[in-house]
Tab-separated table of C-alpha atoms in Angstrom:
chain	number	residue	atom	x	y	z
Q	294	MET	CA	71.025	-22.288	73.402
Q	295	LYS	CA	73.127	-19.595	75.070
Q	296	ALA	CA	73.382	-17.740	71.754
Q	297	LEU	CA	69.588	-17.842	71.380
Q	298	ILE	CA	69.058	-16.507	74.902
Q	299	ARG	CA	71.649	-13.773	74.308
Q	300	THR	CA	69.919	-12.811	71.030
Q	301	LEU	CA	66.492	-12.741	72.703
Q	302	ARG	CA	67.855	-10.585	75.530
Q	303	ARG	CA	69.323	-8.140	73.037
Q	304	ALA	CA	66.066	-8.031	71.083
Q	305	LEU	CA	64.099	-7.413	74.282
Q	306	GLY	CA	66.643	-4.785	75.301
Q	307	VAL	CA	66.187	-2.975	71.985
Q	308	LEU	CA	62.407	-3.177	72.318
Q	309	ALA	CA	62.548	-1.891	75.892
Q	310	ALA	CA	64.882	0.923	74.828
Q	311	LEU	CA	62.406	1.917	72.107
Q	312	VAL	CA	59.603	2.022	74.686
Q	313	VAL	CA	61.757	4.170	76.964
Q	314	LEU	CA	62.689	6.492	74.100
Q	315	PHE	CA	59.035	6.853	73.121
Q	316	GLU	CA	58.206	7.675	76.716
Q	317	GLU	CA	61.077	10.116	76.942
Q	318	TRP	CA	60.241	11.890	73.673
Q	319	GLY	CA	56.472	11.459	73.584
Q	320	TRP	CA	55.203	11.186	77.138
Q	321	GLU	CA	56.179	14.607	78.472
Q	322	PRO	CA	55.211	16.708	75.422
Q	323	LEU	CA	51.875	14.884	75.159
Q	324	GLN	CA	51.268	15.312	78.889
Q	325	ARG	CA	51.984	19.059	78.590
Q	326	LEU	CA	49.579	19.290	75.629
Q	327	MET	CA	46.870	17.563	77.652
Q	328	ALA	CA	47.539	19.925	80.582
Q	329	ARG	CA	46.901	22.883	78.255
Q	330	ILE	CA	43.695	21.283	76.978
Q	331	ALA	CA	42.634	20.597	80.572
Q	332	ARG	CA	42.504	24.337	81.266
Q	333	LEU	CA	39.060	24.298	79.680
Q	334	PRO	CA	36.397	24.881	82.372
Q	335	GLY	CA	34.733	21.443	82.441
Q	336	LEU	CA	38.006	19.578	82.337
Q	337	ARG	CA	39.470	21.549	85.237
Q	338	GLN	CA	36.808	20.198	87.580
Q	339	LEU	CA	37.276	16.689	86.204
Q	340	GLU	CA	41.039	16.859	86.851
Q	341	ALA	CA	40.430	18.167	90.370
Q	342	TRP	CA	38.137	15.198	91.000
Q	343	VAL	CA	40.749	12.760	89.650
Q	344	THR	CA	43.449	14.173	91.958
Q	345	ARG	CA	41.214	13.523	94.990
Q	346	LEU	CA	40.609	9.834	94.189
Q	347	PRO	CA	41.740	7.164	96.651
Q	348	PRO	CA	44.601	4.917	95.465
Q	349	TRP	CA	42.582	1.990	94.064
Q	350	ALA	CA	40.135	4.276	92.262
Q	351	ALA	CA	43.093	6.188	90.823
Q	352	LEU	CA	44.510	2.895	89.506
Q	353	ILE	CA	41.199	2.071	87.803
Q	354	VAL	CA	41.026	5.550	86.247
Q	355	LEU	CA	44.596	5.149	84.981
Q	356	LEU	CA	43.876	1.751	83.392
Q	357	LEU	CA	40.506	2.703	81.900
Q	358	PRO	CA	41.810	4.494	78.748
Q	359	SER	CA	43.936	1.477	77.829
Q	360	LEU	CA	40.936	-0.811	78.135
Q	361	LEU	CA	38.734	1.552	76.135
Q	362	LEU	CA	41.259	1.543	73.278
Q	363	VAL	CA	41.194	-2.254	72.878
Q	364	PRO	CA	38.050	-2.211	70.667
Q	365	VAL	CA	39.536	0.639	68.607
Q	366	LYS	CA	42.726	-1.336	68.022
Q	367	LEU	CA	40.739	-4.467	67.177
Q	368	GLY	CA	38.755	-2.413	64.698
Q	369	ALA	CA	42.014	-1.191	63.183
Q	370	LEU	CA	43.222	-4.775	62.829
Q	371	TRP	CA	39.921	-5.640	61.135
Q	372	LEU	CA	40.466	-2.751	58.705
Q	373	ILE	CA	43.908	-4.123	57.904
Q	374	GLY	CA	42.407	-7.591	57.455
Q	375	VAL	CA	39.864	-6.369	54.912
Q	376	GLY	CA	42.482	-4.617	52.816
Q	377	GLN	CA	42.368	-1.138	54.333
Q	378	GLY	CA	45.954	-1.286	55.608
Q	379	GLY	CA	46.656	2.434	55.444
Q	380	LEU	CA	43.490	3.344	57.294
Q	381	GLY	CA	44.038	0.591	59.860
Q	382	LEU	CA	47.597	1.742	60.495
Q	383	ALA	CA	46.427	5.354	60.802
Q	384	VAL	CA	43.818	4.294	63.388
Q	385	ILE	CA	46.437	2.361	65.393
Q	386	VAL	CA	48.919	5.257	65.350
Q	387	THR	CA	46.225	7.784	66.263
Q	388	ALA	CA	44.952	5.564	69.080
Q	389	LYS	CA	48.507	5.136	70.380
Q	390	VAL	CA	49.227	8.867	70.391
Q	391	VAL	CA	45.863	9.865	71.902
Q	392	GLY	CA	46.001	7.000	74.409
Q	393	THR	CA	49.530	7.936	75.457
Q	394	ALA	CA	48.530	11.580	75.877
Q	395	VAL	CA	45.551	10.694	78.066
Q	396	VAL	CA	47.448	8.103	80.136
Q	397	ALA	CA	50.393	10.489	80.586
Q	398	ARG	CA	48.099	13.189	81.941
Q	399	LEU	CA	46.174	10.763	84.124
Q	400	PHE	CA	49.407	9.349	85.499
Q	401	THR	CA	50.589	12.830	86.418
Q	402	LEU	CA	47.309	13.462	88.215
Q	403	THR	CA	47.073	10.075	89.954
Q	404	ARG	CA	50.741	9.432	90.815
Q	405	PRO	CA	50.456	10.817	94.389
Q	406	ALA	CA	47.601	8.380	95.110
Q	407	LEU	CA	49.186	5.487	93.220
Q	408	VAL	CA	52.473	5.581	95.124
Q	409	ARG	CA	50.488	4.970	98.306
Q	410	ILE	CA	49.849	1.443	96.974
Q	411	GLN	CA	52.914	-0.492	98.157
Q	412	TRP	CA	53.349	-2.825	95.175
Q	413	PHE	CA	52.847	0.053	92.742
Q	414	SER	CA	55.346	2.228	94.567
Q	415	SER	CA	57.901	-0.572	94.562
Q	416	LEU	CA	57.451	-1.220	90.829
Q	417	TYR	CA	57.523	2.488	90.050
Q	418	VAL	CA	60.812	3.027	91.890
Q	419	ARG	CA	62.369	0.074	90.045
Q	420	TRP	CA	60.990	1.289	86.685
Q	421	VAL	CA	62.419	4.786	87.169
Q	422	ALA	CA	65.839	3.413	88.150
Q	423	TRP	CA	65.875	1.013	85.188
Q	424	LYS	CA	64.706	3.722	82.786
Q	425	GLU	CA	67.381	6.137	83.983
Q	426	GLY	CA	70.027	3.446	83.457
Q	427	VAL	CA	68.775	2.737	79.937
Q	428	MET	CA	68.671	6.439	79.113
Q	429	ALA	CA	72.209	6.924	80.430
Q	430	ARG	CA	73.440	4.160	78.101
Q	431	VAL	CA	71.421	5.508	75.187
Q	432	ARG	CA	72.691	9.048	75.728
Q	433	ALA	CA	76.266	7.751	75.830
Q	434	SER	CA	75.857	5.918	72.525
Q	435	TRP	CA	77.318	7.060	69.230
Q	436	ALA	CA	73.878	7.047	67.585
Q	437	TRP	CA	72.431	9.378	70.226
Q	438	ARG	CA	75.320	11.826	69.957
Q	439	VAL	CA	75.106	11.860	66.143
Q	440	GLY	CA	71.332	12.299	66.352
Q	441	ARG	CA	71.756	15.305	68.636
Q	442	VAL	CA	74.178	16.890	66.167
Q	443	PHE	CA	71.640	16.396	63.356
Q	444	LYS	CA	68.835	17.712	65.560
Q	445	ARG	CA	70.793	20.866	66.426
Q	446	ALA	CA	71.626	21.413	62.758
Q	447	ALA	CA	67.997	20.900	61.726
Q	448	LEU	CA	66.753	23.307	64.392
Q	449	ALA	CA	69.332	25.899	63.323
Q	450	GLN	CA	68.161	25.518	59.711
Q	451	LEU	CA	64.539	25.892	60.806
Q	452	ARG	CA	65.332	29.071	62.781
Q	453	GLN	CA	67.242	30.458	59.826
Q	454	TRP	CA	64.357	29.630	57.479
Q	455	ARG	CA	61.852	31.327	59.807
Q	456	ARG	CA	63.989	34.475	60.033
Q	457	ALA	CA	64.249	34.597	56.248
Q	458	ARG	CA	60.464	34.546	55.838
């Protein structure tokens, strides 16, 4: 039983690390992209309105995109079920990327209001501390260091290729 619990903990740890890595690599770039898109005139006013929301309204606005994506994801699962696996997978991936971009931007806008909710603030502080601990372990790992070497080499090759064009 102890071996099973240890295996489940490791599996959950790997899953949690993948979530943290996705957040680390995807969240910020997607949030910056959404900030650039939000410079459009109508969206600027909408963002200003979102930043003025009271805490509980800000929480609802933050959760709304996730709820709106549920039917899209169910539709994608239906597509997979009727033999359109590629299309279904594409819909799920697109929904995940777009949903993450929107939630990342909304979180940036609503965070000041959200941290005024005591339970949210408490969970957020714990999440950030846990995430930083996970990232410290990931960054210290052999795989991370090797990946950074490959990334630097790939970027150097890309720069060289661009200069040659």
